[in-house]
Amino acid sequence: MFGARDKARVASWHRWLGLGLTVPLAGWVVSAAVMMLVTMNAPNGLAGVYTLNPYNSVDVRLDEATVDPTAVLRKLATEHGIKRIYWLRLQSRGPHLWYVVKPTPYAQAMVFDARTGERLDPLADVLLQVVAGEALAGGRVAGLESATEYNRYYELDRVPVVRASIIGDQPATLIISRDEGRTLRRLNADSERFNWWYRTFHVNQLTDHIGLWTTLLFAAAFGVIALTLFGYMLFWWRRPGNASTALAARSRVLRQPSRNWHRKLGAVAGGVLALQLIVGAYLWISLGPLEDPFRGKASFSADWGAGFTTERSLDGPATVLARLSAVLPPSQKPVQAIEWRQLGEQDAWVVTSRMDEAPRVFAAATGVPIEALAPAVAGEIVRHEVVGKPSFIYAGTSPQLWMDLNRPVPTYQFRFDDPGRTDVYVAQNTGQIIQRRPFFWRMFGPFLAVHMFSFTGIQAVDVTFLALFQFAILGMIATGWRLQFPGTRDLREVRESDSPGASGSDA
Amino acid sequence: MSRVTPPTPEAVRNSRGDDAVRRWIALTNGDVAALLVGAALVLSMLTWFSWRMVQNVSGDRVVEAQTSAPLHVH
């Protein structure tokens, strides 16, 4: 089937592919080791652990707002042509008092000064500096840098943000949206390091041109899979006892430790390497080019029409605070935020007493706390936010990480009958969607587990297994280079065994 | 100067046997074992992966990878 010339050609391809793909292959292995070490004992993984600032640094009472919420609604209707909104929030930030309007669940927010009515978004750097300074306890802003950010909650592909460098008790980089100053991501030293190694050496995304770098990444991965295949072909052709492998050549092979190790390591780890590349390619398709459907953005309803109209009237902050004075916990500090929402058939007030705690929800009609919506009500609220408003089944409860608070919140899980068969996780008290997980994402777990060698769940076992695999790959690379560039002693030995009297040739 | 003595026919026959044994040892002691281990690893991973995938796509509950870090937290 394969002649001597074909075999020589495959040997040449194997050699040059191996040499040429050394850098990406070694980069994947070394970066995997670094990422594993960085996150191995990190509490809360890449999300990190932060102490959020509980109170605004300036005691600003919400009832100091001179613009009432109904006036904001009228402004939205008359000046911006907005007929319905998702929610309206009054909040203090530093000395400022702002109304934040969320026109739809996935749109960028609008911000209005609650004392003048002036529109403030996109927020200027000077305002974002105030927001960033209020985010973490004991933090000061060292600098801001404009950027864009992918975020699963927004329909926009790239959300305008600033990267705020925070110094002080909790050094960090905060990714803060320009629309309302929402913290989209927090990076500490570990997650910064992880991110650098991941993007530079693991998925090779050196710039934001995802198409270009993904093409190069997949070409390299395909090259390594071909390299592995050629390696197994050579392994088979050069097996002892094969007619084309003379015994003298075989004995030469056995006397060359690097060739022997290369064969053995290749036979053990080559298949696993090829499997890992296929799995890794799937993971990158999910996290890279197809991130939108993966993160559930394909399930956004384009014709969302819930929330409440801008024609209606809302109770002002003074009324809300007076009605809830008996049920809110006593505090020296003023209430930090009030949010007006429609939860199914009822109006609700979502009140934040501390910025480091989940808000409390109250029925506006009665002032009674809502600890948790009925699952059917929560499901119906989010049904309007899923494309095609499909039917759904209730699938249980679970805590899910909410980035805004950087902690898990209790959620309901609903499985929708949309094209993506999306699981939607909904905060039990506010009806806020915390996470969307389409079928595409549900398939991700086993791929990731295989890629990270998370087979037993026992860290010592899994990490040892992964480390052995990584050493095997690095060993293959090292012995491959040794074969291409043998030392003078090896060369002499080869020359001697090739000399007259030492018969045979390698296939 | 030493003289090289040509091997006797019997010695040649014996050396052929030695070669076969050496070849068999090399084959079973190293290459075949390495190949079997490699194949077993791949098959084990594929089996484990299939089992987890069936769990994830057939049930209501998603079994998360037991990793210390969610890859992208957006």
XYZ file of N, CA and C in Angstrom, chain A residues 349-447:
297
model
N -41.273 47.039 44.432
C -40.121 47.900 44.742
C -38.969 46.998 45.144
N -37.845 47.200 44.513
C -36.652 46.421 44.847
C -35.707 47.378 45.574
N -35.501 47.124 46.845
C -34.811 48.095 47.697
C -33.443 47.551 48.109
N -32.401 48.352 47.846
C -31.045 47.973 48.243
C -30.652 48.775 49.479
N -30.522 48.091 50.608
C -30.091 48.765 51.838
C -28.571 48.761 51.942
N -27.957 47.693 51.450
C -26.496 47.592 51.415
C -26.110 47.101 50.028
N -25.052 47.707 49.466
C -24.660 47.340 48.099
C -23.947 45.986 48.043
N -23.572 45.461 49.219
C -22.918 44.152 49.226
C -23.899 43.028 49.579
N -25.178 43.345 49.590
C -26.189 42.320 49.871
C -27.249 42.324 48.779
N -27.896 41.191 48.634
C -28.976 41.119 47.640
C -30.103 42.076 48.052
N -30.738 42.726 47.083
C -31.820 43.654 47.428
C -33.049 42.917 47.959
N -33.911 43.667 48.661
C -35.178 43.103 49.134
C -36.285 43.574 48.205
N -37.265 42.707 48.038
C -38.355 43.018 47.109
C -39.649 43.161 47.899
N -40.442 44.176 47.549
C -41.714 44.426 48.240
C -42.823 44.617 47.208
N -43.991 44.137 47.580
C -45.170 44.402 46.741
C -45.558 45.873 46.936
N -45.636 46.622 45.847
C -45.890 48.070 45.963
C -47.282 48.349 46.536
N -48.219 47.474 46.248
C -49.596 47.723 46.687
C -49.744 47.578 48.199
N -48.999 46.639 48.779
C -49.197 46.334 50.192
C -47.985 46.619 51.061
N -46.825 46.745 50.465
C -45.585 46.896 51.232
C -45.111 45.604 51.855
N -45.713 44.493 51.456
C -45.341 43.185 52.017
C -44.090 42.658 51.288
N -43.103 42.141 52.048
C -41.902 41.595 51.386
C -42.241 40.384 50.507
N -41.565 40.288 49.384
C -41.688 39.115 48.503
C -40.370 38.352 48.614
N -40.390 37.271 49.367
C -39.164 36.479 49.534
C -38.853 35.719 48.255
N -39.902 35.176 47.662
C -39.716 34.431 46.417
C -41.023 34.460 45.644
N -40.902 34.718 44.343
C -42.090 34.646 43.483
C -42.500 33.183 43.338
N -43.764 32.958 43.045
C -44.162 31.588 42.703
C -43.455 31.207 41.396
N -42.985 29.962 41.275
C -42.275 29.566 40.051
C -43.067 29.883 38.775
N -44.378 29.685 38.825
C -45.181 29.942 37.624
C -45.129 31.426 37.250
N -45.134 32.288 38.268
C -45.069 33.735 37.994
C -43.701 34.098 37.424
N -42.641 33.593 38.064
C -41.286 33.892 37.576
C -41.107 33.376 36.147
N -41.612 32.170 35.888
C -41.498 31.599 34.550
C -42.226 32.440 33.519
N -43.397 32.935 33.887
C -44.174 33.746 32.962
C -43.477 35.087 32.675
N -42.824 35.649 33.708
C -42.089 36.916 33.504
C -40.984 36.705 32.468
N -40.212 35.637 32.633
C -39.072 35.457 31.726
C -39.491 34.871 30.372
N -40.679 34.303 30.299
C -41.147 33.784 29.009
C -41.154 34.898 27.959
N -41.442 36.120 28.405
C -41.454 37.264 27.483
C -40.047 37.628 27.004
N -39.039 37.135 27.717
C -37.657 37.472 27.362
C -36.995 36.382 26.524
N -37.783 35.349 26.173
C -37.240 34.243 25.374
C -37.886 34.278 23.988
N -37.075 34.103 22.986
C -37.537 34.235 21.599
C -38.740 33.325 21.329
N -39.770 33.906 20.752
C -40.972 33.164 20.412
C -41.918 32.938 21.590
N -41.565 33.450 22.761
C -42.376 33.254 23.990
C -42.883 31.813 24.087
N -41.962 30.867 24.100
C -42.373 29.451 24.037
C -42.863 28.933 25.394
N -43.379 27.722 25.375
C -43.779 27.085 26.630
C -42.515 26.626 27.372
N -42.697 26.309 28.644
C -41.532 25.922 29.437
C -41.950 24.924 30.502
N -40.967 24.240 31.044
C -41.216 23.388 32.210
C -40.334 23.887 33.348
N -40.838 23.721 34.547
C -40.071 24.085 35.739
C -39.125 22.941 36.059
N -37.839 23.259 36.223
C -36.855 22.176 36.395
C -36.144 22.223 37.737
N -36.587 23.080 38.663
C -35.992 23.030 39.997
C -35.340 24.331 40.432
N -34.627 24.243 41.520
C -33.954 25.414 42.080
C -32.462 25.137 42.200
N -31.684 26.205 42.177
C -30.243 26.066 42.408
C -29.666 27.455 42.645
N -28.550 27.545 43.367
C -27.872 28.843 43.478
C -27.012 29.077 42.229
N -27.043 30.270 41.695
C -26.228 30.606 40.514
C -25.485 31.914 40.773
N -24.232 31.958 40.309
C -23.413 33.152 40.535
C -23.992 34.353 39.789
N -24.208 35.430 40.523
C -24.653 36.687 39.903
C -23.486 37.652 39.975
N -22.962 38.030 38.823
C -21.751 38.829 38.784
C -21.915 40.172 39.490
N -23.103 40.753 39.429
C -23.301 42.074 40.038
C -22.935 42.049 41.527
N -23.295 40.961 42.192
C -22.994 40.831 43.621
C -21.775 39.943 43.876
N -21.310 39.287 42.822
C -20.207 38.332 42.918
C -20.474 37.230 43.947
N -21.695 36.763 43.960
C -22.042 35.646 44.843
C -23.252 34.912 44.257
N -23.454 33.686 44.664
C -24.609 32.949 44.150
C -25.910 33.502 44.740
N -26.948 33.487 43.944
C -28.280 33.860 44.432
C -29.220 32.686 44.138
N -30.275 32.516 44.955
C -31.203 31.401 44.697
C -31.980 31.624 43.405
N -32.025 30.610 42.572
C -32.713 30.756 41.277
C -33.687 29.604 41.046
N -34.643 29.889 40.175
C -35.469 28.840 39.574
C -34.857 28.488 38.225
N -34.985 27.245 37.862
C -34.526 26.818 36.539
C -35.740 26.433 35.695
N -35.831 27.001 34.515
C -36.904 26.660 33.573
C -36.274 26.172 32.274
N -36.846 25.147 31.704
C -36.380 24.685 30.390
C -37.403 25.100 29.344
N -36.973 25.961 28.430
C -37.873 26.513 27.417
C -37.825 25.704 26.132
N -38.933 25.769 25.434
C -39.059 25.023 24.183
C -38.713 25.928 23.002
N -37.686 26.721 23.123
C -37.229 27.577 22.019
C -36.274 26.766 21.142
N -35.858 27.307 19.990
C -34.979 26.506 19.119
C -33.699 26.052 19.815
N -33.203 26.850 20.756
C -31.971 26.469 21.447
C -32.207 25.592 22.661
N -33.497 25.233 22.921
C -33.877 24.448 24.117
C -33.139 24.993 25.350
N -33.403 26.286 25.608
C -32.620 27.020 26.598
C -33.108 26.786 28.023
N -32.174 26.526 28.915
C -32.451 26.554 30.346
C -32.231 27.992 30.814
N -33.223 28.540 31.518
C -33.092 29.904 32.017
C -33.114 29.848 33.539
N -32.116 30.451 34.149
C -32.018 30.513 35.607
C -32.448 31.914 36.041
N -33.433 31.979 36.923
C -34.094 33.240 37.247
C -34.014 33.493 38.743
N -33.605 34.694 39.135
C -33.573 35.031 40.565
C -34.975 34.870 41.131
N -35.065 34.186 42.257
C -36.395 33.825 42.783
C -37.202 35.032 43.244
N -36.522 36.111 43.690
C -37.309 37.226 44.225
C -37.558 38.343 43.209
N -36.639 38.525 42.245
C -36.817 39.657 41.317
C -37.253 39.241 39.916
N -37.167 37.966 39.600
C -37.490 37.535 38.237
C -36.414 37.914 37.238
N -35.259 38.332 37.741
C -34.129 38.720 36.889
C -33.449 37.468 36.337
N -33.184 37.453 35.035
C -32.468 36.307 34.470
C -30.996 36.388 34.865
N -30.536 35.357 35.534
C -29.144 35.315 35.977
C -28.286 34.612 34.929
N -28.871 33.625 34.280
C -28.091 32.865 33.316
C -28.993 32.159 32.312
N -28.520 32.093 31.073
C -29.195 31.294 30.040
C -28.243 30.187 29.624
N -28.753 28.985 29.581
C -27.925 27.852 29.154
C -28.649 27.035 28.100
N -28.368 27.314 26.838
C -28.988 26.498 25.789
C -28.398 25.095 25.771
N -29.010 24.252 24.980
C -28.523 22.871 24.820
C -27.036 22.867 24.467
N -26.659 23.828 23.618
C -25.272 23.988 23.174
C -24.327 24.092 24.373
N -24.744 24.858 25.369
C -23.908 25.023 26.559
C -23.975 23.777 27.441
N -25.130 23.135 27.482
C -25.246 21.958 28.351
C -24.321 20.830 27.901
N -23.964 20.858 26.585
C -23.037 19.834 26.091
C -21.592 20.163 26.452
N -21.362 21.382 26.924
C -20.011 21.881 27.145
C -19.299 21.164 28.302
N -20.059 20.872 29.373
C -19.463 20.330 30.595
C -18.591 19.108 30.368
N -19.095 18.067 29.702
C -18.251 16.888 29.484
C -17.003 17.186 28.655
N -17.133 18.081 27.667
C -15.948 18.446 26.870
C -14.897 19.109 27.762
